[in-house]
Amino acid sequence: MTDRLELIQGDITHVTADAIVNAANSSLGGGGGVDGAIHRAAGRELLAECLTLGRCPTGQARITKGYRLPAGHVIHAVGPVWQGGRNGEDALLASCYRNAFALMEKHGLRTVAFPSISTGVYGFPIERAAPIALREIREALERRPELERVTVVLFSEKDLKVYQQALGA
Ligand code: ADP
Protein backbone atom coordinates (compact mmCIF):
# COMPACT_ATOMS: atom_id res chain seq x y z
CA MET A 1 0.00 0.00 0.00
CA THR A 2 2.65 2.54 1.03
CA ASP A 3 4.57 1.70 -2.17
CA ARG A 4 1.86 3.78 -3.88
CA LEU A 5 2.46 6.74 -1.53
CA GLU A 6 5.41 9.09 -1.89
CA LEU A 7 6.50 12.22 -0.06
CA ILE A 8 8.66 14.65 -2.00
CA GLN A 9 9.95 18.17 -1.59
CA GLY A 10 9.20 20.47 -4.51
CA ASP A 11 6.81 22.67 -6.42
CA ILE A 12 3.46 21.02 -7.11
CA THR A 13 2.98 23.03 -10.31
CA HIS A 14 5.78 20.96 -11.88
CA VAL A 15 4.20 17.59 -11.08
CA THR A 16 2.87 15.40 -13.88
CA ALA A 17 -0.18 13.50 -12.66
CA ASP A 18 -3.83 12.96 -13.57
CA ALA A 19 -4.61 15.65 -11.00
CA ILE A 20 -2.95 18.02 -8.59
CA VAL A 21 -4.86 19.35 -5.61
CA ASN A 22 -5.07 23.06 -4.93
CA ALA A 23 -5.40 24.48 -1.42
CA ALA A 24 -8.09 26.88 -2.59
CA ASN A 25 -10.31 29.35 -0.79
CA SER A 26 -14.11 29.34 -0.93
CA SER A 27 -14.32 31.90 -3.71
CA LEU A 28 -12.25 29.68 -6.04
CA GLY A 29 -10.96 33.00 -7.35
CA GLY A 30 -7.30 32.35 -6.75
CA GLY A 31 -5.13 33.64 -3.91
CA GLY A 32 -1.64 33.43 -2.49
CA GLY A 33 0.57 30.47 -1.70
CA VAL A 34 0.07 27.31 -3.67
CA ASP A 35 -3.23 28.65 -5.08
CA GLY A 36 -1.46 31.61 -6.68
CA ALA A 37 1.33 29.41 -8.01
CA ILE A 38 -1.18 26.99 -9.60
CA HIS A 39 -3.17 29.79 -11.24
CA ARG A 40 -0.01 31.45 -12.58
CA ALA A 41 1.26 28.20 -14.04
CA ALA A 42 -2.10 27.08 -15.46
CA GLY A 43 -2.95 30.42 -17.10
CA ARG A 44 -6.06 32.59 -17.17
CA GLU A 45 -8.33 29.88 -18.51
CA LEU A 46 -8.17 28.16 -15.11
CA LEU A 47 -9.61 31.22 -13.38
CA ALA A 48 -12.30 31.48 -16.05
CA GLU A 49 -13.42 27.90 -15.40
CA CYS A 50 -13.23 28.36 -11.62
CA LEU A 51 -15.49 31.40 -11.83
CA THR A 52 -18.21 29.29 -13.47
CA LEU A 53 -18.31 27.01 -10.42
CA GLY A 54 -19.57 29.39 -7.76
CA ARG A 55 -18.43 29.18 -4.15
CA CYS A 56 -17.06 26.02 -2.64
CA PRO A 57 -17.77 25.45 1.08
CA THR A 58 -14.96 24.60 3.48
CA GLY A 59 -14.16 20.88 3.45
CA GLN A 60 -15.48 20.38 -0.08
CA ALA A 61 -13.77 20.19 -3.47
CA ARG A 62 -14.35 20.99 -7.13
CA ILE A 63 -12.55 19.79 -10.25
CA THR A 64 -11.34 21.68 -13.33
CA LYS A 65 -9.02 21.01 -16.22
CA GLY A 66 -5.29 21.65 -15.77
CA TYR A 67 -4.78 23.92 -18.83
CA ARG A 68 -1.05 24.75 -19.11
CA LEU A 69 -0.05 22.62 -16.14
CA PRO A 70 1.59 19.26 -16.74
CA ALA A 71 -1.27 17.84 -14.62
CA GLY A 72 -4.48 16.95 -16.43
CA HIS A 73 -6.84 18.29 -13.77
CA VAL A 74 -6.87 20.52 -10.72
CA ILE A 75 -8.95 19.51 -7.72
CA HIS A 76 -9.66 22.65 -5.72
CA ALA A 77 -10.12 21.71 -2.06
CA VAL A 78 -11.03 24.31 0.53
CA GLY A 79 -9.26 23.63 3.80
CA PRO A 80 -10.32 25.06 7.16
CA VAL A 81 -8.82 28.21 8.61
CA TRP A 82 -7.22 27.29 11.95
CA GLN A 83 -9.27 28.73 14.81
CA GLY A 84 -7.60 26.99 17.72
CA GLY A 85 -8.60 23.42 16.94
CA ARG A 86 -12.04 23.17 18.56
CA ASN A 87 -14.12 24.33 15.65
CA GLY A 88 -14.15 21.15 13.61
CA GLU A 89 -10.86 21.88 11.88
CA ASP A 90 -9.63 18.26 11.99
CA ALA A 91 -12.82 16.87 10.43
CA LEU A 92 -12.94 19.60 7.79
CA LEU A 93 -9.33 18.93 6.81
CA ALA A 94 -10.00 15.19 6.54
CA SER A 95 -13.06 15.98 4.44
CA CYS A 96 -10.90 17.84 1.88
CA TYR A 97 -8.85 14.71 1.26
CA ARG A 98 -11.92 12.45 1.14
CA ASN A 99 -13.76 14.68 -1.28
CA ALA A 100 -10.67 14.94 -3.48
CA PHE A 101 -10.50 11.13 -3.70
CA ALA A 102 -14.23 10.95 -4.42
CA LEU A 103 -13.73 13.30 -7.40
CA MET A 104 -10.81 11.17 -8.59
CA GLU A 105 -13.03 8.11 -8.59
CA LYS A 106 -15.85 9.91 -10.37
CA HIS A 107 -13.50 11.05 -13.14
CA GLY A 108 -11.49 7.83 -13.43
CA LEU A 109 -8.21 9.43 -12.30
CA ARG A 110 -5.39 7.27 -10.95
CA THR A 111 -2.49 9.53 -9.95
CA VAL A 112 -2.67 12.62 -7.76
CA ALA A 113 -0.43 15.07 -5.93
CA PHE A 114 -1.47 16.97 -2.80
CA PRO A 115 0.08 20.00 -1.13
CA SER A 116 -0.13 20.31 2.64
CA ILE A 117 -3.65 21.78 2.75
CA SER A 118 -4.34 24.55 5.33
CA THR A 119 -0.82 24.62 6.81
CA GLY A 120 0.25 27.87 5.14
CA VAL A 121 -1.76 31.07 5.38
CA TYR A 122 -4.67 29.16 6.97
CA GLY A 123 -2.45 28.46 9.98
CA PHE A 124 -3.27 24.79 10.69
CA PRO A 125 -0.28 23.42 12.64
CA ILE A 126 1.55 21.07 10.30
CA GLU A 127 2.38 18.60 13.09
CA ARG A 128 -1.36 18.10 13.59
CA ALA A 129 -2.30 18.24 9.88
CA ALA A 130 0.24 15.67 8.65
CA PRO A 131 -1.21 12.63 10.51
CA ILE A 132 -4.72 13.57 9.36
CA ALA A 133 -3.63 13.90 5.73
CA LEU A 134 -1.67 10.65 5.82
CA ARG A 135 -4.50 8.73 7.52
CA GLU A 136 -6.96 9.80 4.81
CA ILE A 137 -4.47 9.00 2.03
CA ARG A 138 -3.72 5.54 3.46
CA GLU A 139 -7.41 4.81 3.83
CA ALA A 140 -8.05 5.81 0.23
CA LEU A 141 -5.17 3.63 -0.99
CA GLU A 142 -6.55 0.67 0.94
CA ARG A 143 -10.08 1.17 -0.27
CA ARG A 144 -9.34 2.10 -3.87
CA PRO A 145 -7.10 -0.33 -5.75
CA GLU A 146 -7.46 1.78 -8.90
CA LEU A 147 -5.31 4.50 -7.33
CA GLU A 148 -1.81 4.09 -8.75
CA ARG A 149 0.10 6.82 -6.98
CA VAL A 150 -0.49 9.50 -4.36
CA THR A 151 2.27 12.07 -3.96
CA VAL A 152 2.42 14.64 -1.18
CA VAL A 153 4.50 17.59 -2.33
CA LEU A 154 6.04 19.55 0.52
CA PHE A 155 7.39 22.96 -0.25
CA SER A 156 10.14 23.08 2.40
CA GLU A 157 12.58 20.56 3.80
CA LYS A 158 11.16 21.19 7.26
CA ASP A 159 7.63 20.32 6.10
CA LEU A 160 8.92 17.20 4.36
CA LYS A 161 10.54 16.07 7.62
CA VAL A 162 7.29 16.56 9.54
CA TYR A 163 5.42 14.36 7.05
CA GLN A 164 8.19 11.75 6.99
CA GLN A 165 8.08 11.54 10.76
CA ALA A 166 4.29 11.27 10.77
CA LEU A 167 4.47 8.50 8.15
CA GLY A 168 6.91 6.54 10.28
CA ALA A 169 4.97 7.04 13.49
P1 ADP B 1 -3.62 27.37 2.91
O1 ADP B 1 -4.31 28.69 2.67
O2 ADP B 1 -4.53 26.19 2.69
O3 ADP B 1 -2.89 27.33 4.21
P2 ADP B 1 -1.13 27.88 1.44
O4 ADP B 1 -0.95 27.91 -0.02
O5 ADP B 1 -0.91 29.15 2.20
O6 ADP B 1 -2.59 27.26 1.69
O7 ADP B 1 -0.17 26.79 2.07
C1 ADP B 1 -0.36 25.41 1.94
C2 ADP B 1 0.99 24.73 1.82
O8 ADP B 1 1.43 24.82 0.46
C3 ADP B 1 2.09 25.40 2.65
O9 ADP B 1 2.83 24.38 3.29
C4 ADP B 1 2.94 26.11 1.59
O10 ADP B 1 4.30 26.17 1.99
C5 ADP B 1 2.78 25.17 0.43
N1 ADP B 1 3.10 25.70 -0.91
C6 ADP B 1 3.17 26.97 -1.35
N2 ADP B 1 3.50 27.01 -2.66
C7 ADP B 1 3.63 25.71 -3.06
C8 ADP B 1 3.97 25.06 -4.30
N3 ADP B 1 4.22 25.75 -5.42
N4 ADP B 1 4.03 23.70 -4.32
C9 ADP B 1 3.75 22.97 -3.21
N5 ADP B 1 3.43 23.52 -2.03
C10 ADP B 1 3.37 24.87 -1.95
mmCIF file of N, CA, C and O in Angstrom, residues 46-82:
data_model
loop_
_atom_site.group_PDB
_atom_site.id
_atom_site.type_symbol
_atom_site.label_atom_id
_atom_site.label_comp_id
_atom_site.label_asym_id
_atom_site.label_seq_id
_atom_site.Cartn_x
_atom_site.Cartn_y
_atom_site.Cartn_z
ATOM 1 N N LEU A 46 -7.808 28.855 -16.355
ATOM 2 C CA LEU A 46 -8.169 28.164 -15.115
ATOM 3 C C LEU A 46 -9.104 29.036 -14.288
ATOM 4 O O LEU A 46 -10.137 28.569 -13.804
ATOM 5 N N LEU A 47 -8.759 30.310 -14.147
ATOM 6 C CA LEU A 47 -9.610 31.220 -13.375
ATOM 7 C C LEU A 47 -10.990 31.316 -14.024
ATOM 8 O O LEU A 47 -12.015 31.290 -13.337
ATOM 9 N N ALA A 48 -11.013 31.388 -15.342
ATOM 10 C CA ALA A 48 -12.296 31.481 -16.050
ATOM 11 C C ALA A 48 -13.174 30.275 -15.723
ATOM 12 O O ALA A 48 -14.374 30.430 -15.440
ATOM 13 N N GLU A 49 -12.603 29.087 -15.738
ATOM 14 C CA GLU A 49 -13.416 27.902 -15.401
ATOM 15 C C GLU A 49 -13.839 27.929 -13.932
ATOM 16 O O GLU A 49 -14.991 27.628 -13.610
ATOM 17 N N CYS A 50 -12.905 28.312 -13.057
ATOM 18 C CA CYS A 50 -13.230 28.362 -11.623
ATOM 19 C C CYS A 50 -14.411 29.291 -11.362
ATOM 20 O O CYS A 50 -15.282 28.991 -10.532
ATOM 21 N N LEU A 51 -14.443 30.412 -12.088
ATOM 22 C CA LEU A 51 -15.486 31.404 -11.835
ATOM 23 C C LEU A 51 -16.862 30.936 -12.302
ATOM 24 O O LEU A 51 -17.878 31.500 -11.927
ATOM 25 N N THR A 52 -16.904 29.858 -13.094
ATOM 26 C CA THR A 52 -18.206 29.293 -13.474
ATOM 27 C C THR A 52 -18.746 28.359 -12.385
ATOM 28 O O THR A 52 -19.886 27.906 -12.464
ATOM 29 N N LEU A 53 -17.941 28.055 -11.390
ATOM 30 C CA LEU A 53 -18.310 27.012 -10.419
ATOM 31 C C LEU A 53 -19.016 27.542 -9.182
ATOM 32 O O LEU A 53 -19.554 26.765 -8.400
ATOM 33 N N GLY A 54 -18.960 28.840 -8.980
ATOM 34 C CA GLY A 54 -19.565 29.394 -7.757
ATOM 35 C C GLY A 54 -18.674 29.151 -6.558
ATOM 36 O O GLY A 54 -17.512 28.762 -6.701
ATOM 37 N N ARG A 55 -19.230 29.360 -5.363
ATOM 38 C CA ARG A 55 -18.430 29.182 -4.154
ATOM 39 C C ARG A 55 -18.321 27.705 -3.781
ATOM 40 O O ARG A 55 -19.198 26.918 -4.098
ATOM 41 N N CYS A 56 -17.252 27.380 -3.113
ATOM 42 C CA CYS A 56 -17.056 26.016 -2.636
ATOM 43 C C CYS A 56 -16.922 26.052 -1.116
ATOM 44 O O CYS A 56 -16.005 26.675 -0.588
ATOM 45 N N PRO A 57 -17.834 25.401 -0.382
ATOM 46 C CA PRO A 57 -17.766 25.447 1.080
ATOM 47 C C PRO A 57 -16.501 24.774 1.624
ATOM 48 O O PRO A 57 -15.937 23.888 0.983
ATOM 49 N N THR A 58 -16.113 25.190 2.806
ATOM 50 C CA THR A 58 -14.965 24.596 3.476
ATOM 51 C C THR A 58 -15.162 23.091 3.632
ATOM 52 O O THR A 58 -16.245 22.635 3.992
ATOM 53 N N GLY A 59 -14.109 22.341 3.333
ATOM 54 C CA GLY A 59 -14.160 20.883 3.454
ATOM 55 C C GLY A 59 -14.577 20.187 2.172
ATOM 56 O O GLY A 59 -14.477 18.972 2.055
ATOM 57 N N GLN A 60 -15.053 20.985 1.188
ATOM 58 C CA GLN A 60 -15.485 20.382 -0.079
ATOM 59 C C GLN A 60 -14.469 20.642 -1.183
ATOM 60 O O GLN A 60 -13.463 21.321 -0.972
ATOM 61 N N ALA A 61 -14.734 20.101 -2.364
ATOM 62 C CA ALA A 61 -13.766 20.187 -3.465
ATOM 63 C C ALA A 61 -14.487 20.266 -4.805
ATOM 64 O O ALA A 61 -15.629 19.792 -4.931
ATOM 65 N N ARG A 62 -13.824 20.871 -5.771
ATOM 66 C CA ARG A 62 -14.352 20.993 -7.128
ATOM 67 C C ARG A 62 -13.226 20.638 -8.111
ATOM 68 O O ARG A 62 -12.059 20.835 -7.789
ATOM 69 N N ILE A 63 -13.588 20.186 -9.294
ATOM 70 C CA ILE A 63 -12.555 19.792 -10.249
ATOM 71 C C ILE A 63 -12.620 20.644 -11.516
ATOM 72 O O ILE A 63 -13.706 21.024 -11.964
ATOM 73 N N THR A 64 -11.442 20.985 -12.042
ATOM 74 C CA THR A 64 -11.337 21.683 -13.327
ATOM 75 C C THR A 64 -10.271 20.986 -14.173
ATOM 76 O O THR A 64 -9.559 20.103 -13.685
ATOM 77 N N LYS A 65 -10.135 21.450 -15.390
ATOM 78 C CA LYS A 65 -9.023 21.008 -16.217
ATOM 79 C C LYS A 65 -7.722 21.654 -15.722
ATOM 80 O O LYS A 65 -7.748 22.615 -14.959
ATOM 81 N N GLY A 66 -6.595 21.155 -16.220
ATOM 82 C CA GLY A 66 -5.290 21.653 -15.774
ATOM 83 C C GLY A 66 -4.688 22.719 -16.684
ATOM 84 O O GLY A 66 -3.676 23.335 -16.334
ATOM 85 N N TYR A 67 -5.272 22.906 -17.880
ATOM 86 C CA TYR A 67 -4.784 23.916 -18.832
ATOM 87 C C TYR A 67 -3.275 23.798 -19.059
ATOM 88 O O TYR A 67 -2.817 22.739 -19.465
ATOM 89 N N ARG A 68 -2.486 24.824 -18.759
ATOM 90 C CA ARG A 68 -1.052 24.749 -19.110
ATOM 91 C C ARG A 68 -0.193 23.968 -18.120
ATOM 92 O O ARG A 68 1.032 23.889 -18.283
ATOM 93 N N LEU A 69 -0.820 23.437 -17.089
ATOM 94 C CA LEU A 69 -0.054 22.621 -16.139
ATOM 95 C C LEU A 69 0.281 21.264 -16.767
ATOM 96 O O LEU A 69 -0.465 20.778 -17.620
ATOM 97 N N PRO A 70 1.348 20.636 -16.303
ATOM 98 C CA PRO A 70 1.589 19.257 -16.741
ATOM 99 C C PRO A 70 0.530 18.288 -16.215
ATOM 100 O O PRO A 70 0.349 17.204 -16.769
ATOM 101 N N ALA A 71 -0.190 18.681 -15.166
ATOM 102 C CA ALA A 71 -1.269 17.837 -14.624
ATOM 103 C C ALA A 71 -2.529 18.003 -15.453
ATOM 104 O O ALA A 71 -2.838 19.098 -15.930
ATOM 105 N N GLY A 72 -3.275 16.919 -15.613
ATOM 106 C CA GLY A 72 -4.479 16.951 -16.429
ATOM 107 C C GLY A 72 -5.633 17.725 -15.807
ATOM 108 O O GLY A 72 -6.421 18.349 -16.503
ATOM 109 N N HIS A 73 -5.734 17.655 -14.477
ATOM 110 C CA HIS A 73 -6.839 18.292 -13.768
ATOM 111 C C HIS A 73 -6.323 18.980 -12.519
ATOM 112 O O HIS A 73 -5.265 18.629 -11.998
ATOM 113 N N VAL A 74 -7.121 19.926 -12.035
ATOM 114 C CA VAL A 74 -6.872 20.516 -10.721
ATOM 115 C C VAL A 74 -8.100 20.245 -9.863
ATOM 116 O O VAL A 74 -9.236 20.504 -10.286
ATOM 117 N N ILE A 75 -7.871 19.682 -8.698
ATOM 118 C CA ILE A 75 -8.946 19.509 -7.722
ATOM 119 C C ILE A 75 -8.764 20.603 -6.676
ATOM 120 O O ILE A 75 -7.735 20.663 -6.002
ATOM 121 N N HIS A 76 -9.741 21.493 -6.613
ATOM 122 C CA HIS A 76 -9.662 22.650 -5.717
ATOM 123 C C HIS A 76 -10.353 22.271 -4.414
ATOM 124 O O HIS A 76 -11.580 22.110 -4.388
ATOM 125 N N ALA A 77 -9.570 22.101 -3.362
ATOM 126 C CA ALA A 77 -10.122 21.708 -2.063
ATOM 127 C C ALA A 77 -9.976 22.887 -1.113
ATOM 128 O O ALA A 77 -8.928 23.534 -1.066
ATOM 129 N N VAL A 78 -11.045 23.162 -0.385
ATOM 130 C CA VAL A 78 -11.028 24.312 0.528
ATOM 131 C C VAL A 78 -10.813 23.823 1.949
ATOM 132 O O VAL A 78 -11.702 23.219 2.567
ATOM 133 N N GLY A 79 -9.607 24.054 2.445
ATOM 134 C CA GLY A 79 -9.263 23.630 3.797
ATOM 135 C C GLY A 79 -9.800 24.615 4.830
ATOM 136 O O GLY A 79 -10.180 25.748 4.498
ATOM 137 N N PRO A 80 -9.843 24.176 6.091
ATOM 138 C CA PRO A 80 -10.319 25.059 7.162
ATOM 139 C C PRO A 80 -9.249 26.067 7.576
ATOM 140 O O PRO A 80 -8.059 25.761 7.566
ATOM 141 N N VAL A 81 -9.703 27.242 7.957
ATOM 142 C CA VAL A 81 -8.823 28.214 8.609
ATOM 143 C C VAL A 81 -8.688 27.771 10.068
ATOM 144 O O VAL A 81 -9.690 27.442 10.715
ATOM 145 N N TRP A 82 -7.466 27.702 10.560
ATOM 146 C CA TRP A 82 -7.221 27.290 11.945
ATOM 147 C C TRP A 82 -7.810 28.322 12.902
ATOM 148 O O TRP A 82 -7.539 29.516 12.786
#
